[in-house]
mmCIF file with all atom_site columns, C-alpha atoms in Angstrom:
data_model
loop_
_atom_site.group_PDB
_atom_site.id
_atom_site.type_symbol
_atom_site.label_atom_id
_atom_site.label_alt_id
_atom_site.label_comp_id
_atom_site.label_asym_id
_atom_site.label_entity_id
_atom_site.label_seq_id
_atom_site.pdbx_PDB_ins_code
_atom_site.Cartn_x
_atom_site.Cartn_y
_atom_site.Cartn_z
_atom_site.occupancy
_atom_site.B_iso_or_equiv
_atom_site.pdbx_formal_charge
_atom_site.auth_seq_id
_atom_site.auth_comp_id
_atom_site.auth_asym_id
_atom_site.auth_atom_id
_atom_site.pdbx_PDB_model_num
ATOM 1   C CA . GLN A 1 1   ? -169.729 15.171 94.501  1.00 85.00 ? 1   GLN A CA 1
ATOM 2   C CA . VAL A 1 2   ? -168.785 17.979 96.431  1.00 91.00 ? 2   VAL A CA 1
ATOM 3   C CA . GLN A 1 3   ? -167.471 20.995 95.013  1.00 95.00 ? 3   GLN A CA 1
ATOM 4   C CA . LEU A 1 4   ? -164.874 23.090 96.837  1.00 97.00 ? 4   LEU A CA 1
ATOM 5   C CA . VAL A 1 5   ? -164.021 26.828 96.401  1.00 97.00 ? 5   VAL A CA 1
ATOM 6   C CA . GLU A 1 6   ? -161.162 28.138 98.277  1.00 97.00 ? 6   GLU A CA 1
ATOM 7   C CA . SER A 1 7   ? -160.921 32.190 99.308  1.00 97.00 ? 7   SER A CA 1
ATOM 8   C CA . GLY A 1 8   ? -158.598 34.552 101.466 1.00 97.00 ? 8   GLY A CA 1
ATOM 9   C CA . GLY A 1 9   ? -155.380 33.917 99.993  1.00 97.00 ? 9   GLY A CA 1
ATOM 10  C CA . GLY A 1 10  ? -152.921 36.874 99.364  1.00 97.00 ? 10  GLY A CA 1
ATOM 11  C CA . LEU A 1 11  ? -149.926 38.642 99.996  1.00 98.00 ? 11  LEU A CA 1
ATOM 12  C CA . VAL A 1 12  ? -148.946 39.344 103.866 1.00 98.00 ? 12  VAL A CA 1
ATOM 13  C CA . GLN A 1 13  ? -145.871 40.403 105.715 1.00 98.00 ? 13  GLN A CA 1
ATOM 14  C CA . ALA A 1 14  ? -144.348 38.018 107.942 1.00 98.00 ? 14  ALA A CA 1
ATOM 15  C CA . GLY A 1 15  ? -145.799 38.152 111.436 1.00 98.00 ? 15  GLY A CA 1
ATOM 16  C CA . GLY A 1 16  ? -149.276 38.973 109.987 1.00 98.00 ? 16  GLY A CA 1
ATOM 17  C CA . SER A 1 17  ? -152.385 36.835 109.539 1.00 98.00 ? 17  SER A CA 1
ATOM 18  C CA . LEU A 1 18  ? -154.811 35.734 106.975 1.00 98.00 ? 18  LEU A CA 1
ATOM 19  C CA . ARG A 1 19  ? -157.992 33.632 107.110 1.00 98.00 ? 19  ARG A CA 1
ATOM 20  C CA . LEU A 1 20  ? -158.747 31.121 104.240 1.00 98.00 ? 20  LEU A CA 1
ATOM 21  C CA . ALA A 1 21  ? -162.236 29.979 103.600 1.00 98.00 ? 21  ALA A CA 1
ATOM 22  C CA . CYS A 1 22  ? -163.554 27.252 101.996 1.00 98.00 ? 22  CYS A CA 1
ATOM 23  C CA . ALA A 1 23  ? -167.181 26.835 100.808 1.00 97.00 ? 23  ALA A CA 1
ATOM 24  C CA . ALA A 1 24  ? -168.562 23.448 99.997  1.00 96.00 ? 24  ALA A CA 1
ATOM 25  C CA . SER A 1 25  ? -171.526 22.397 97.603  1.00 93.00 ? 25  SER A CA 1
ATOM 26  C CA . GLY A 1 26  ? -174.031 19.796 98.953  1.00 79.00 ? 26  GLY A CA 1
ATOM 27  C CA . ARG A 1 27  ? -176.715 19.561 101.602 1.00 78.00 ? 27  ARG A CA 1
ATOM 28  C CA . THR A 1 28  ? -174.734 17.103 104.056 1.00 88.00 ? 28  THR A CA 1
ATOM 29  C CA . PHE A 1 29  ? -171.699 19.205 104.768 1.00 92.00 ? 29  PHE A CA 1
ATOM 30  C CA . SER A 1 30  ? -171.376 17.633 108.148 1.00 89.00 ? 30  SER A CA 1
ATOM 31  C CA . SER A 1 31  ? -170.964 14.269 106.686 1.00 91.00 ? 31  SER A CA 1
ATOM 32  C CA . ASN A 1 32  ? -167.620 15.406 105.291 1.00 94.00 ? 32  ASN A CA 1
ATOM 33  C CA . ALA A 1 33  ? -164.516 15.776 107.024 1.00 96.00 ? 33  ALA A CA 1
ATOM 34  C CA . MET A 1 34  ? -162.243 18.389 105.803 1.00 97.00 ? 34  MET A CA 1
ATOM 35  C CA . GLY A 1 35  ? -158.670 19.141 105.762 1.00 97.00 ? 35  GLY A CA 1
ATOM 36  C CA . TRP A 1 36  ? -156.280 22.119 104.423 1.00 98.00 ? 36  TRP A CA 1
ATOM 37  C CA . PHE A 1 37  ? -153.039 21.055 102.490 1.00 98.00 ? 37  PHE A CA 1
ATOM 38  C CA . ARG A 1 38  ? -150.487 23.195 101.075 1.00 98.00 ? 38  ARG A CA 1
ATOM 39  C CA . GLN A 1 39  ? -147.834 23.008 98.268  1.00 98.00 ? 39  GLN A CA 1
ATOM 40  C CA . ALA A 1 40  ? -144.952 25.367 97.892  1.00 97.00 ? 40  ALA A CA 1
ATOM 41  C CA . PRO A 1 41  ? -142.918 25.513 94.879  1.00 93.00 ? 41  PRO A CA 1
ATOM 42  C CA . GLY A 1 42  ? -140.815 22.671 94.137  1.00 95.00 ? 42  GLY A CA 1
ATOM 43  C CA . LYS A 1 43  ? -142.351 20.546 97.038  1.00 96.00 ? 43  LYS A CA 1
ATOM 44  C CA . GLU A 1 44  ? -144.758 18.022 97.245  1.00 96.00 ? 44  GLU A CA 1
ATOM 45  C CA . ARG A 1 45  ? -148.380 18.707 98.520  1.00 97.00 ? 45  ARG A CA 1
ATOM 46  C CA . ALA A 1 46  ? -148.134 18.693 102.497 1.00 98.00 ? 46  ALA A CA 1
ATOM 47  C CA . PHE A 1 47  ? -151.113 18.298 105.180 1.00 98.00 ? 47  PHE A CA 1
ATOM 48  C CA . VAL A 1 48  ? -151.836 21.275 107.070 1.00 98.00 ? 48  VAL A CA 1
ATOM 49  C CA . THR A 1 49  ? -154.760 20.555 109.103 1.00 98.00 ? 49  THR A CA 1
ATOM 50  C CA . GLY A 1 50  ? -157.915 18.551 109.405 1.00 97.00 ? 50  GLY A CA 1
ATOM 51  C CA . ILE A 1 51  ? -161.140 18.822 111.358 1.00 97.00 ? 51  ILE A CA 1
ATOM 52  C CA . SER A 1 52  ? -164.008 15.996 111.547 1.00 96.00 ? 52  SER A CA 1
ATOM 53  C CA . GLY A 1 53  ? -167.519 16.497 110.384 1.00 95.00 ? 53  GLY A CA 1
ATOM 54  C CA . SER A 1 54  ? -168.750 17.395 113.808 1.00 95.00 ? 54  SER A CA 1
ATOM 55  C CA . GLY A 1 55  ? -165.644 19.995 114.291 1.00 95.00 ? 55  GLY A CA 1
ATOM 56  C CA . ALA A 1 56  ? -165.131 17.927 117.613 1.00 94.00 ? 56  ALA A CA 1
ATOM 57  C CA . GLY A 1 57  ? -161.613 16.514 116.354 1.00 94.00 ? 57  GLY A CA 1
ATOM 58  C CA . THR A 1 58  ? -158.858 18.542 115.072 1.00 96.00 ? 58  THR A CA 1
ATOM 59  C CA . TYR A 1 59  ? -155.409 17.608 113.684 1.00 96.00 ? 59  TYR A CA 1
ATOM 60  C CA . TYR A 1 60  ? -152.412 19.825 112.896 1.00 97.00 ? 60  TYR A CA 1
ATOM 61  C CA . ALA A 1 61  ? -148.957 19.631 111.110 1.00 97.00 ? 61  ALA A CA 1
ATOM 62  C CA . ASP A 1 62  ? -146.148 20.156 113.753 1.00 97.00 ? 62  ASP A CA 1
ATOM 63  C CA . SER A 1 63  ? -145.017 23.014 111.611 1.00 97.00 ? 63  SER A CA 1
ATOM 64  C CA . VAL A 1 64  ? -148.327 25.021 112.278 1.00 98.00 ? 64  VAL A CA 1
ATOM 65  C CA . LYS A 1 65  ? -149.295 24.123 115.932 1.00 98.00 ? 65  LYS A CA 1
ATOM 66  C CA . GLY A 1 66  ? -149.987 26.945 117.787 1.00 98.00 ? 66  GLY A CA 1
ATOM 67  C CA . ARG A 1 67  ? -150.084 29.462 115.004 1.00 98.00 ? 67  ARG A CA 1
ATOM 68  C CA . PHE A 1 68  ? -152.958 28.072 112.403 1.00 98.00 ? 68  PHE A CA 1
ATOM 69  C CA . THR A 1 69  ? -156.614 27.133 113.624 1.00 98.00 ? 69  THR A CA 1
ATOM 70  C CA . ILE A 1 70  ? -159.019 25.243 111.506 1.00 98.00 ? 70  ILE A CA 1
ATOM 71  C CA . SER A 1 71  ? -162.907 25.677 112.298 1.00 98.00 ? 71  SER A CA 1
ATOM 72  C CA . ARG A 1 72  ? -166.187 24.794 110.516 1.00 97.00 ? 72  ARG A CA 1
ATOM 73  C CA . ASP A 1 73  ? -169.577 26.439 110.278 1.00 97.00 ? 73  ASP A CA 1
ATOM 74  C CA . ASN A 1 74  ? -171.811 23.708 108.900 1.00 95.00 ? 74  ASN A CA 1
ATOM 75  C CA . ALA A 1 75  ? -174.646 25.783 108.763 1.00 95.00 ? 75  ALA A CA 1
ATOM 76  C CA . LYS A 1 76  ? -172.649 27.703 106.193 1.00 96.00 ? 76  LYS A CA 1
ATOM 77  C CA . ASN A 1 77  ? -171.319 24.630 104.497 1.00 96.00 ? 77  ASN A CA 1
ATOM 78  C CA . THR A 1 78  ? -167.689 26.463 105.226 1.00 97.00 ? 78  THR A CA 1
ATOM 79  C CA . VAL A 1 79  ? -164.476 25.404 106.712 1.00 98.00 ? 79  VAL A CA 1
ATOM 80  C CA . TYR A 1 80  ? -161.836 28.237 107.747 1.00 98.00 ? 80  TYR A CA 1
ATOM 81  C CA . LEU A 1 81  ? -157.900 28.029 108.232 1.00 98.00 ? 81  LEU A CA 1
ATOM 82  C CA . GLN A 1 82  ? -156.809 31.115 110.399 1.00 98.00 ? 82  GLN A CA 1
ATOM 83  C CA . MET A 1 83  ? -153.100 31.675 109.905 1.00 98.00 ? 83  MET A CA 1
ATOM 84  C CA . ASN A 1 84  ? -151.517 33.721 112.384 1.00 98.00 ? 84  ASN A CA 1
ATOM 85  C CA . SER A 1 85  ? -147.800 34.781 112.927 1.00 98.00 ? 85  SER A CA 1
ATOM 86  C CA . LEU A 1 86  ? -147.127 33.702 109.265 1.00 98.00 ? 86  LEU A CA 1
ATOM 87  C CA . LYS A 1 87  ? -143.627 33.065 108.202 1.00 98.00 ? 87  LYS A CA 1
ATOM 88  C CA . PRO A 1 88  ? -142.152 33.359 104.829 1.00 97.00 ? 88  PRO A CA 1
ATOM 89  C CA . GLU A 1 89  ? -141.926 29.192 104.685 1.00 97.00 ? 89  GLU A CA 1
ATOM 90  C CA . ASP A 1 90  ? -145.514 29.493 104.784 1.00 98.00 ? 90  ASP A CA 1
ATOM 91  C CA . THR A 1 91  ? -145.762 30.630 101.181 1.00 98.00 ? 91  THR A CA 1
ATOM 92  C CA . ALA A 1 92  ? -147.695 28.067 99.348  1.00 98.00 ? 92  ALA A CA 1
ATOM 93  C CA . VAL A 1 93  ? -150.988 26.987 97.403  1.00 98.00 ? 93  VAL A CA 1
ATOM 94  C CA . TYR A 1 94  ? -153.297 26.126 99.765  1.00 98.00 ? 94  TYR A CA 1
ATOM 95  C CA . TYR A 1 95  ? -155.946 23.394 98.971  1.00 98.00 ? 95  TYR A CA 1
ATOM 96  C CA . CYS A 1 96  ? -158.922 22.587 100.717 1.00 98.00 ? 96  CYS A CA 1
ATOM 97  C CA . ALA A 1 97  ? -160.147 18.831 100.558 1.00 98.00 ? 97  ALA A CA 1
ATOM 98  C CA . ALA A 1 98  ? -162.913 16.617 101.799 1.00 97.00 ? 98  ALA A CA 1
ATOM 99  C CA . ARG A 1 99  ? -163.719 13.224 102.716 1.00 95.00 ? 99  ARG A CA 1
ATOM 100 C CA . ARG A 1 100 ? -166.919 11.378 101.720 1.00 93.00 ? 100 ARG A CA 1
ATOM 101 C CA . VAL A 1 101 ? -167.297 10.700 105.442 1.00 92.00 ? 101 VAL A CA 1
ATOM 102 C CA . ARG A 1 102 ? -167.493 12.507 108.812 1.00 92.00 ? 102 ARG A CA 1
ATOM 103 C CA . PHE A 1 103 ? -164.447 10.745 110.609 1.00 91.00 ? 103 PHE A CA 1
ATOM 104 C CA . PHE A 1 104 ? -160.604 10.095 109.529 1.00 89.00 ? 104 PHE A CA 1
ATOM 105 C CA . SER A 1 105 ? -159.755 6.547  109.205 1.00 84.00 ? 105 SER A CA 1
ATOM 106 C CA . GLY A 1 106 ? -156.135 7.523  111.011 1.00 81.00 ? 106 GLY A CA 1
ATOM 107 C CA . ASN A 1 107 ? -154.176 8.700  108.073 1.00 88.00 ? 107 ASN A CA 1
ATOM 108 C CA . TYR A 1 108 ? -155.571 12.478 108.245 1.00 90.00 ? 108 TYR A CA 1
ATOM 109 C CA . TYR A 1 109 ? -152.167 13.685 107.028 1.00 93.00 ? 109 TYR A CA 1
ATOM 110 C CA . SER A 1 110 ? -152.365 11.339 103.670 1.00 93.00 ? 110 SER A CA 1
ATOM 111 C CA . ASP A 1 111 ? -153.716 13.174 100.704 1.00 92.00 ? 111 ASP A CA 1
ATOM 112 C CA . LEU A 1 112 ? -155.154 9.657  99.406  1.00 93.00 ? 112 LEU A CA 1
ATOM 113 C CA . GLU A 1 113 ? -157.467 10.259 102.680 1.00 93.00 ? 113 GLU A CA 1
ATOM 114 C CA . TYR A 1 114 ? -159.422 13.021 100.740 1.00 96.00 ? 114 TYR A CA 1
ATOM 115 C CA . ASP A 1 115 ? -162.073 12.499 97.788  1.00 95.00 ? 115 ASP A CA 1
ATOM 116 C CA . TYR A 1 116 ? -162.859 15.882 96.696  1.00 96.00 ? 116 TYR A CA 1
ATOM 117 C CA . TRP A 1 117 ? -160.344 19.023 96.206  1.00 98.00 ? 117 TRP A CA 1
ATOM 118 C CA . GLY A 1 118 ? -160.481 22.749 95.535  1.00 98.00 ? 118 GLY A CA 1
ATOM 119 C CA . GLN A 1 119 ? -158.330 24.728 93.007  1.00 97.00 ? 119 GLN A CA 1
ATOM 120 C CA . GLY A 1 120 ? -155.983 26.253 95.656  1.00 97.00 ? 120 GLY A CA 1
ATOM 121 C CA . THR A 1 121 ? -155.591 29.775 96.636  1.00 98.00 ? 121 THR A CA 1
ATOM 122 C CA . GLN A 1 122 ? -152.056 31.192 96.874  1.00 98.00 ? 122 GLN A CA 1
ATOM 123 C CA . VAL A 1 123 ? -150.539 32.485 99.960  1.00 98.00 ? 123 VAL A CA 1
ATOM 124 C CA . THR A 1 124 ? -147.557 34.581 99.852  1.00 98.00 ? 124 THR A CA 1
ATOM 125 C CA . VAL A 1 125 ? -145.426 35.897 103.371 1.00 98.00 ? 125 VAL A CA 1
ATOM 126 C CA . SER A 1 126 ? -142.881 38.374 102.296 1.00 97.00 ? 126 SER A CA 1
ATOM 127 C CA . SER A 1 127 ? -139.833 38.796 104.665 1.00 94.00 ? 127 SER A CA 1
#
């Protein structure tokens, strides 16, 4: 069982930056591929970015490429989401998710790929 706790959300103006963190329980964090999803009001939860257990493989939704960066520190059992050049349409609850294995099967963008979820953290971008 893996428990995930997100932090770092808040209110920021358009063009600003935020860094989210997701702390995971467990002794084998490098065995978990990780991802970030977001859910805006009235919309379905959507893939943002994913990272393999070693950190060598990263994947991004087209809407955030070049603005967001995912990284992980396996010594600290933490995955990060650096968000730059934020836009009002980035406003959402951001969720951290983990797989039981270190790689993705190919469907890294599907929430069905993930086995564990955090409670979410609110990000609000004002115009």
